[in-house]
Coordinates of C-alpha atoms in Angstrom, one line a residue:
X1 CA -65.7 15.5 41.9
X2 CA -65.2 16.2 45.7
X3 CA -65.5 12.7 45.8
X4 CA -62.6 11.9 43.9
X5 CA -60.8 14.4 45.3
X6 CA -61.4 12.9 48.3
X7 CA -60.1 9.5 47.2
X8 CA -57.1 10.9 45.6
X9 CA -56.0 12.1 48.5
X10 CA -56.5 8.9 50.8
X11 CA -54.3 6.9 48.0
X12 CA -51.6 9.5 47.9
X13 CA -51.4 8.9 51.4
X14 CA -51.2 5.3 51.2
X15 CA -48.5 5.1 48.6
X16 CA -46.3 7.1 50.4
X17 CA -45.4 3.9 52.6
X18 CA -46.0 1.3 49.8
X19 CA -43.6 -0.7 47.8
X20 CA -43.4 0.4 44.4
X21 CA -44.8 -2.3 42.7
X22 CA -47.8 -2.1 45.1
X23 CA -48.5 1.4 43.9
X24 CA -48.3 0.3 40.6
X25 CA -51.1 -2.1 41.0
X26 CA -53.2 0.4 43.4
X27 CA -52.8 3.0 40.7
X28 CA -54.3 0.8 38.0
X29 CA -56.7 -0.2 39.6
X30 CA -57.8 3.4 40.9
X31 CA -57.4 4.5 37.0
X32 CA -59.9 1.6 35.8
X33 CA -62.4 2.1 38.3
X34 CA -62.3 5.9 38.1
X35 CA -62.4 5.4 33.9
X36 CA -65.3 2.3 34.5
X37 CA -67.6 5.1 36.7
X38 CA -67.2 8.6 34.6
X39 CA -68.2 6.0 31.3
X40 CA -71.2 4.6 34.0
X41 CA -72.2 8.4 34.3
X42 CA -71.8 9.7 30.7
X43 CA -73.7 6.4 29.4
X44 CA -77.3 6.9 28.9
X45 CA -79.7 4.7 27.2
X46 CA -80.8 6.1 23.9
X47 CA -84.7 5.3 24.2
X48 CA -84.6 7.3 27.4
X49 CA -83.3 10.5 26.8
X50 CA -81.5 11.1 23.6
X51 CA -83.1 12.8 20.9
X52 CA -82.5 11.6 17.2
X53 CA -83.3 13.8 13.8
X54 CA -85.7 11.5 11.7
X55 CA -83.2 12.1 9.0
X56 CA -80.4 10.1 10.5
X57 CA -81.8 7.4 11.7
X58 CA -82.7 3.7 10.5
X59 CA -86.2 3.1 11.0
X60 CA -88.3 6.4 10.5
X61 CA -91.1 7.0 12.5
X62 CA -94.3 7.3 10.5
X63 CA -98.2 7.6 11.6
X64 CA -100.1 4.5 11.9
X65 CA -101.0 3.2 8.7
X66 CA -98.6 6.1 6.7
X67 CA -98.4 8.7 4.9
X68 CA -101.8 8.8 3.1
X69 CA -103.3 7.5 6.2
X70 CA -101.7 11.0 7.8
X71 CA -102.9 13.3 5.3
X72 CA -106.8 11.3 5.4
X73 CA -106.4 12.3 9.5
X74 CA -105.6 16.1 8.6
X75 CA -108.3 16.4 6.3
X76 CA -110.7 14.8 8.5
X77 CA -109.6 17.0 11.4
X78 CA -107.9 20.1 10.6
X79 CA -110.7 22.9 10.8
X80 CA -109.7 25.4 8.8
X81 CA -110.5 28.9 11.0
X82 CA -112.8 31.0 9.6
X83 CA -110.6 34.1 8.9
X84 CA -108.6 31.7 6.7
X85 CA -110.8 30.2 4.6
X86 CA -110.0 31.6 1.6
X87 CA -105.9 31.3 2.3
X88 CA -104.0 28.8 0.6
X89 CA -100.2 27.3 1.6
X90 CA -98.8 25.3 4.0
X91 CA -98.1 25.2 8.0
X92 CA -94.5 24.4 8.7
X93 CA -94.4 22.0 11.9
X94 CA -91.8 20.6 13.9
X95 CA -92.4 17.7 17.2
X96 CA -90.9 15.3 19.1
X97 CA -92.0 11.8 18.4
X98 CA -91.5 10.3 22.3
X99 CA -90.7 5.9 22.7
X100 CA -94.2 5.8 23.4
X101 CA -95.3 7.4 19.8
X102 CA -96.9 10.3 21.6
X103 CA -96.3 13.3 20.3
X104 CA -94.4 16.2 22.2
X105 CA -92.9 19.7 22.2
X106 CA -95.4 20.6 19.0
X107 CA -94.3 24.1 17.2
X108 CA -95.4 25.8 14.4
X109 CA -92.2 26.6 12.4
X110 CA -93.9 28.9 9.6
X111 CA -97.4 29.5 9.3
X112 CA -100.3 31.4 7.5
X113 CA -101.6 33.3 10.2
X114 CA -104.8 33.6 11.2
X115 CA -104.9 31.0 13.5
X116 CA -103.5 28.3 10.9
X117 CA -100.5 27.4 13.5
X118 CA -102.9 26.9 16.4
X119 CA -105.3 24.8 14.4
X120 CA -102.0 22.6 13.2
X121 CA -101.2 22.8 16.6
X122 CA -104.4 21.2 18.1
X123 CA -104.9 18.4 15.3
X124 CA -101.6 17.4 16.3
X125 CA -101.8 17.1 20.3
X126 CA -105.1 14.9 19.3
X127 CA -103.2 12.6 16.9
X128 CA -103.0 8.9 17.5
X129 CA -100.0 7.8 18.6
X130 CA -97.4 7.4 16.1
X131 CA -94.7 4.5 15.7
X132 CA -91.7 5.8 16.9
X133 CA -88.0 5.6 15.2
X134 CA -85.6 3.1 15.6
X135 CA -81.4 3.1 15.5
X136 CA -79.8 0.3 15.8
X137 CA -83.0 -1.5 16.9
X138 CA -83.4 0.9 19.7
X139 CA -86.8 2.5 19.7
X140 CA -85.5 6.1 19.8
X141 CA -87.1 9.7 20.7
X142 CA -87.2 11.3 17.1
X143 CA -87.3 15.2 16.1
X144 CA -89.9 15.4 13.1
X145 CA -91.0 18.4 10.6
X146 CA -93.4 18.3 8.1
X147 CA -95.6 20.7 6.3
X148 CA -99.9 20.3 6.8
X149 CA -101.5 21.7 3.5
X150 CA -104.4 24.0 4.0
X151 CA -107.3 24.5 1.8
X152 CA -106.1 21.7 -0.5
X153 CA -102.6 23.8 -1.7

């Protein structure tokens, strides 16, 4: 912005001994440029940095293989803790499924307590990577929630 400033200043000077259909020109072209680099800063590239909901998107990200393949990888890996073995319910999760199908920013939403959360947690940061969302045949970053069932409920 002090940039700008700057340059707003330095073409006020210079229209004040310029023919007024040179002005005219100089003005649109300052407007264009000025409008062409705010849109070059606002624009990022959605793949990079923008987060999408799973919800609202085209292509949904899923696990490798889907969702029974998902549930056969919980089974096999979740350890239910000790103190919870004789809990039933669900673990409420939420993540961020990253361009790369990694998994990031893991929390437990809701969960049973007794160290349910933490377990859903670490079967999580061990996942395989996942095939990430698409819009508009972008690969996107893609918010994802899902429940994990524990002790078969």
């Amino acid at each position: 912005s002090d940039k700008l400033f700057k340059i707003k200043n330095n073409l006020q000077k210079k229209l004040s001994t310029t023919p007024s259909n040179e002005k005219l020109f100089i003005a649109s072209v300052l407007f264009f440029s000025i409008q062409l680099g705010y849109g070059q800063e606002k624009i990022t590239h959605p793949n990079q940095n923008s987060l999408y909901n799973s919800a609202g998107i085209s292509v949904k990200p899923e696990f490798p293989g889907g969702q029974k393949e998902f549930e056969k990888y919980i089974r096999k890996n979740y350890i239910t803790p000790r103190e919870a073995k004789e809990i039933k319910g669900k673990v409420y999760v939420t993540f961020i499924i990253e361009i790369d199908g990694s998994l990031t920013d893991i929390k437990v939403l809701r969960d049973l307590g007794f160290g349910t959360g933490k377990e859903a947690i670490r079967v999580l940061e061990q996942s395989p990577k996942w095939i990430p969302g698409q819009q508009k045949g972008l690969i996107v970053r893609t918010t994802y929630s899902l429940p994990i069932s524990i002790n078969g409920f």
